Amino acid sequence: MNKIYYLLLITLPFAQQLDPVDVALDELRTVVETASRSNQRVFVDDFTGLL
Amino acid sequence: MLDEFPGTLISTEWHSPGYTPGDSDFEECYYYDNFGGCYGARGNLFNVGGIPHTEWNGEYDLTGGWANGNWEPAYDYFIGFYNQLIGSETPYDIVINGFKDGLTVNYDITVSMDDDHSSQNQKVEIIVVEDKIMSYWTGASEYHNARNVARYWISTEDLDISSAGESQTFSGSFEIDEEAWNPDSVKIISMVQNYGNYHVHQVQELNVNEFDTDQDGIMNNEDNCLSEYNPEQEDIDGDGMGDACDPCDNANIFVPGNVSGDLWYYDDTSLEPTVLVDVFDVLLLAEIVELADEESCGYEAGDMTGEGDVNIIDVIALASFIMEGAF
């Protein structure tokens, strides 16, 4: 039983650790998604004026 | 400003019939199937009172006139609105495409999303405008090049999509009023607008003469295959019909005389085939003449006299050529 506790104590901290490569990919994905998002154009309703 | 920011600044002019001088090329705008009513319907969205009045993406507005039609003092206001709104992120993109057949315009407007956004109160407006109408403006005592004057407010549709990657297409058709509109200057304007706060989330415009139905980068009026993607526009026989949609290669196969399109290989070592013209071509040409089958590939190949018309004389001529060993 003690062996199982030891194993859990050793394993849990590492299980929460993200691979640095994954972090970098997430950052890259965020940058790419932001860059590819649509840009707003501007629409003017002109009510019988001069534009 | 429209010329200063082409493609990113899009306008529609809603003109008040009461303000419009009688000697200008202005007509009432069709609101759905009803003649007139556009100005009131659109103006009521924004509680437009005094004119001139501008609404910038439904978020900013400016009301008031300028003495003698001198609009230039308004520029500083307008450029501020534009810079506040342009380029911010929006989940929506709009692509306008379609096909124009004479005065009939068939359109497809596709709204796509690259991020999530609630569809509550989201509408798609579809408006036909006529650009650049020279008109005499009594308030300014001068002629004015009116831009993108609303001619036909076709519809306001519900936008049902709400997640990244989704798209929705709105299709329809309308007739260009040739007597009232200049067909060269007719555009479709479409926008995504929230009917809760009237903010415009995206907008797009396209002249109906600039459709690119097959989206190969070649506009329809210059495309040698309207519905086939062929950006290189290959046309091996130079007949104006691109290879991608031309079933008849009149340069190498359906050459004069080879009505059936038969090819002949001399032997297994020959890589280049030659055309085969024989009595079967005569029989087939006779059938084409009898049926007046102008659509078949053999029709053009059977014009032995080169007069642009295929008839019994061509059949006789082809038979004579074969008998003389011309092929």
Coordinates of N, CA and C in Angstrom, one line a residue, chain B residues 72-172:
Chain B
E72 N -17.3 70.1 -46.0 CA -15.9 69.9 -45.6 C -15.7 70.0 -44.1
P73 N -16.3 70.9 -43.4 CA -16.1 70.9 -41.9 C -16.5 69.6 -41.2
A74 N -17.4 68.8 -41.9 CA -17.8 67.5 -41.3 C -16.7 66.5 -41.4
Y75 N -15.7 66.7 -42.2 CA -14.7 65.7 -42.4 C -14.0 65.3 -41.1
D76 N -13.7 66.3 -40.3 CA -13.0 66.0 -39.0 C -13.8 65.1 -38.1
Y77 N -15.2 65.3 -38.2 CA -16.0 64.4 -37.4 C -16.0 63.0 -38.0
F78 N -16.2 63.0 -39.3 CA -16.3 61.7 -40.0 C -15.1 60.8 -39.9
I79 N -13.9 61.4 -40.0 CA -12.7 60.7 -40.0 C -12.5 60.1 -38.6
G80 N -13.0 60.8 -37.6 CA -12.9 60.3 -36.2 C -13.8 59.1 -36.0
F81 N -15.0 59.1 -36.6 CA -15.9 57.9 -36.5 C -15.2 56.7 -37.2
Y82 N -14.7 57.0 -38.4 CA -14.2 56.0 -39.2 C -13.0 55.3 -38.4
N83 N -12.1 56.1 -37.9 CA -10.9 55.5 -37.2 C -11.3 54.8 -35.9
Q84 N -12.4 55.2 -35.3 CA -12.9 54.5 -34.1 C -13.4 53.1 -34.5
L85 N -13.9 52.9 -35.6 CA -14.6 51.7 -36.0 C -13.8 50.8 -36.8
I86 N -13.0 51.3 -37.7 CA -12.3 50.4 -38.7 C -11.4 49.4 -38.0
G87 N -11.4 48.2 -38.6 CA -10.4 47.2 -38.3 C -10.5 46.5 -37.0
S88 N -11.5 46.9 -36.1 CA -11.7 46.1 -34.9 C -12.2 44.7 -35.3
E89 N -11.9 43.8 -34.4 CA -12.3 42.4 -34.7 C -13.8 42.1 -34.7
T90 N -14.2 41.4 -35.7 CA -15.6 41.0 -35.8 C -15.6 39.5 -36.1
P91 N -16.6 38.8 -35.6 CA -16.6 37.3 -35.9 C -17.1 37.0 -37.4
Y92 N -17.6 38.1 -38.0 CA -18.3 37.9 -39.3 C -17.5 38.3 -40.5
D93 N -17.6 37.5 -41.6 CA -17.1 37.9 -42.9 C -18.3 37.7 -43.9
I94 N -18.3 38.5 -44.9 CA -19.4 38.4 -45.9 C -18.9 38.3 -47.3
V95 N -19.3 37.3 -48.0 CA -18.9 37.2 -49.4 C -20.2 37.3 -50.3
I96 N -20.1 38.2 -51.2 CA -21.2 38.4 -52.2 C -20.8 37.8 -53.5
N97 N -21.7 36.9 -54.0 CA -21.4 36.3 -55.4 C -22.7 36.1 -56.1
G98 N -22.6 35.7 -57.3 CA -23.8 35.4 -58.0 C -23.6 35.4 -59.5
F99 N -24.7 35.6 -60.3 CA -24.6 35.5 -61.7 C -25.6 36.5 -62.3
K100 N -25.1 37.3 -63.3 CA -26.0 38.3 -63.9 C -26.3 37.8 -65.3
D101 N -27.6 37.7 -65.6 CA -28.1 37.2 -66.9 C -28.9 38.3 -67.5
G102 N -28.4 39.1 -68.3 CA -29.1 40.3 -68.9 C -29.4 41.3 -67.7
L103 N -30.6 41.5 -67.5 CA -31.0 42.4 -66.4 C -31.4 41.7 -65.1
T104 N -31.3 40.4 -65.2 CA -31.7 39.5 -64.0 C -30.4 39.3 -63.2
V105 N -30.5 39.6 -61.9 CA -29.3 39.3 -61.1 C -29.7 38.3 -60.1
N106 N -28.9 37.2 -60.1 CA -29.1 36.1 -59.1 C -27.9 36.3 -58.1
Y107 N -28.2 36.3 -56.8 CA -27.1 36.6 -55.9 C -27.1 35.5 -54.8
D108 N -25.9 35.3 -54.3 CA -25.6 34.4 -53.1 C -24.8 35.3 -52.1
I109 N -25.3 35.4 -51.0 CA -24.6 36.2 -49.9 C -24.3 35.2 -48.8
T110 N -23.0 35.0 -48.6 CA -22.6 34.0 -47.6 C -22.0 34.7 -46.4
V111 N -22.5 34.5 -45.2 CA -22.0 35.1 -44.0 C -21.3 33.9 -43.3
S112 N -20.0 34.1 -42.9 CA -19.3 33.0 -42.2 C -18.7 33.6 -40.9
M113 N -18.4 32.7 -40.0 CA -18.0 33.2 -38.7 C -16.6 32.5 -38.3
D114 N -15.7 33.3 -37.8 CA -14.5 32.7 -37.3 C -14.3 32.8 -35.8
D115 N -15.4 33.1 -35.2 CA -15.4 33.2 -33.7 C -16.9 33.0 -33.3
D116 N -17.1 32.7 -32.0 CA -18.5 32.5 -31.5 C -19.1 33.9 -31.3
H117 N -20.4 34.0 -31.5 CA -21.2 35.2 -31.2 C -22.7 34.8 -31.2
S118 N -23.4 35.3 -30.2 CA -24.8 35.0 -30.2 C -25.6 35.5 -31.4
S119 N -26.5 34.7 -31.8 CA -27.3 35.0 -33.0 C -28.6 35.9 -32.6
Q120 N -28.7 36.1 -31.3 CA -29.9 36.9 -30.9 C -30.0 38.3 -31.5
N121 N -31.0 38.5 -32.1 CA -31.3 39.9 -32.8 C -30.4 40.1 -34.0
Q122 N -29.6 39.1 -34.4 CA -28.7 39.4 -35.5 C -29.4 39.2 -36.8
K123 N -29.3 40.2 -37.7 CA -30.0 40.3 -39.0 C -29.0 40.5 -40.1
V124 N -29.4 40.0 -41.3 CA -28.7 40.3 -42.5 C -29.5 41.2 -43.4
E125 N -29.0 42.3 -43.7 CA -29.7 43.3 -44.6 C -29.2 43.1 -46.0
I126 N -30.0 43.1 -47.0 CA -29.7 43.0 -48.4 C -30.3 44.2 -49.1
I127 N -29.4 45.1 -49.6 CA -29.9 46.3 -50.2 C -29.2 46.5 -51.6
V128 N -30.0 46.9 -52.6 CA -29.5 47.2 -53.9 C -29.4 48.7 -54.0
V129 N -28.2 49.2 -54.4 CA -28.0 50.6 -54.6 C -27.5 51.0 -56.0
E130 N -27.7 52.2 -56.4 CA -27.1 52.7 -57.6 C -26.1 53.8 -57.3
D131 N -24.9 53.6 -57.8 CA -23.8 54.5 -57.4 C -23.7 55.7 -58.4
K132 N -23.3 56.8 -57.9 CA -22.9 58.0 -58.7 C -24.1 58.5 -59.6
I133 N -25.0 59.0 -58.9 CA -26.2 59.7 -59.6 C -26.0 61.2 -59.5
M134 N -25.7 61.8 -60.7 CA -25.5 63.3 -60.7 C -26.9 63.9 -60.5
S135 N -27.0 64.7 -59.5 CA -28.3 65.3 -59.2 C -28.2 66.8 -58.7
Y136 N -29.1 67.6 -59.0 CA -29.1 69.0 -58.6 C -29.6 69.0 -57.2
W137 N -28.9 69.6 -56.3 CA -29.2 69.7 -54.9 C -29.7 71.1 -54.6
T138 N -31.0 71.3 -54.3 CA -31.5 72.6 -54.1 C -30.9 73.3 -52.9
G139 N -30.6 72.5 -51.9 CA -30.1 73.1 -50.6 C -28.7 73.7 -50.8
A140 N -27.9 73.1 -51.8 CA -26.6 73.5 -52.0 C -26.5 74.4 -53.3
S141 N -27.5 74.4 -54.0 CA -27.5 75.1 -55.3 C -26.4 74.6 -56.2
E142 N -26.2 73.4 -56.3 CA -25.2 72.8 -57.1 C -25.4 71.3 -57.4
Y143 N -24.7 70.8 -58.4 CA -24.9 69.4 -58.7 C -24.0 68.6 -57.8
H144 N -24.5 67.4 -57.5 CA -23.9 66.6 -56.5 C -23.8 65.2 -57.0
N145 N -22.7 64.5 -56.8 CA -22.6 63.1 -57.3 C -23.0 62.2 -56.2
A146 N -24.3 61.9 -56.2 CA -24.8 61.1 -55.1 C -24.3 59.6 -55.1
R147 N -23.8 59.2 -54.0 CA -23.2 57.8 -54.0 C -24.1 56.8 -53.4
N148 N -24.2 55.7 -54.0 CA -24.8 54.5 -53.5 C -26.2 54.8 -53.0
V149 N -27.0 55.3 -53.8 CA -28.4 55.6 -53.5 C -29.3 54.4 -53.4
A150 N -30.0 54.2 -52.3 CA -30.8 53.0 -52.1 C -31.9 52.9 -53.2
R151 N -31.9 51.8 -53.9 CA -32.9 51.6 -55.0 C -33.9 50.5 -54.6
Y152 N -33.4 49.5 -53.9 CA -34.3 48.3 -53.6 C -33.8 47.7 -52.3
W153 N -34.5 47.8 -51.3 CA -34.2 47.1 -50.0 C -34.9 45.8 -50.1
I154 N -34.1 44.8 -50.4 CA -34.7 43.5 -50.8 C -35.2 42.8 -49.6
S155 N -34.4 42.7 -48.5 CA -35.0 41.9 -47.4 C -34.1 42.1 -46.1
T156 N -34.7 41.7 -45.0 CA -34.0 41.6 -43.7 C -34.1 40.2 -43.3
E157 N -33.0 39.5 -43.2 CA -33.1 38.0 -42.9 C -32.6 37.8 -41.5
D158 N -33.1 36.7 -40.9 CA -32.6 36.2 -39.6 C -31.2 35.5 -39.8
L159 N -30.2 35.9 -39.0 CA -29.0 35.1 -39.0 C -29.0 34.1 -37.9
D160 N -28.9 32.8 -38.3 CA -29.1 31.7 -37.4 C -27.8 31.2 -36.8
I161 N -26.7 31.5 -37.5 CA -25.4 30.9 -37.0 C -24.8 31.6 -35.8
S162 N -24.1 30.9 -35.0 CA -23.5 31.5 -33.8 C -22.2 31.0 -33.4
S163 N -21.6 30.1 -34.1 CA -20.3 29.4 -33.7 C -19.3 29.6 -34.8
A164 N -18.0 29.6 -34.4 CA -16.9 29.7 -35.3 C -17.0 28.5 -36.3
G165 N -16.7 28.8 -37.5 CA -16.7 27.8 -38.6 C -18.0 27.6 -39.3
E166 N -19.1 28.2 -38.7 CA -20.4 28.1 -39.4 C -20.6 29.2 -40.5
S167 N -21.4 28.9 -41.4 CA -21.8 29.9 -42.4 C -23.2 29.7 -42.8
Q168 N -23.8 30.7 -43.4 CA -25.2 30.7 -43.8 C -25.2 31.6 -45.1
T169 N -26.0 31.0 -46.1 CA -26.1 31.7 -47.4 C -27.5 32.1 -47.7
F170 N -27.6 33.3 -48.2 CA -28.9 33.9 -48.5 C -28.9 34.1 -50.0
S171 N -29.9 33.5 -50.7 CA -29.9 33.6 -52.1 C -31.2 34.2 -52.6
G172 N -31.1 34.8 -53.7 CA -32.3 35.4 -54.3 C -32.0 36.1 -55.6

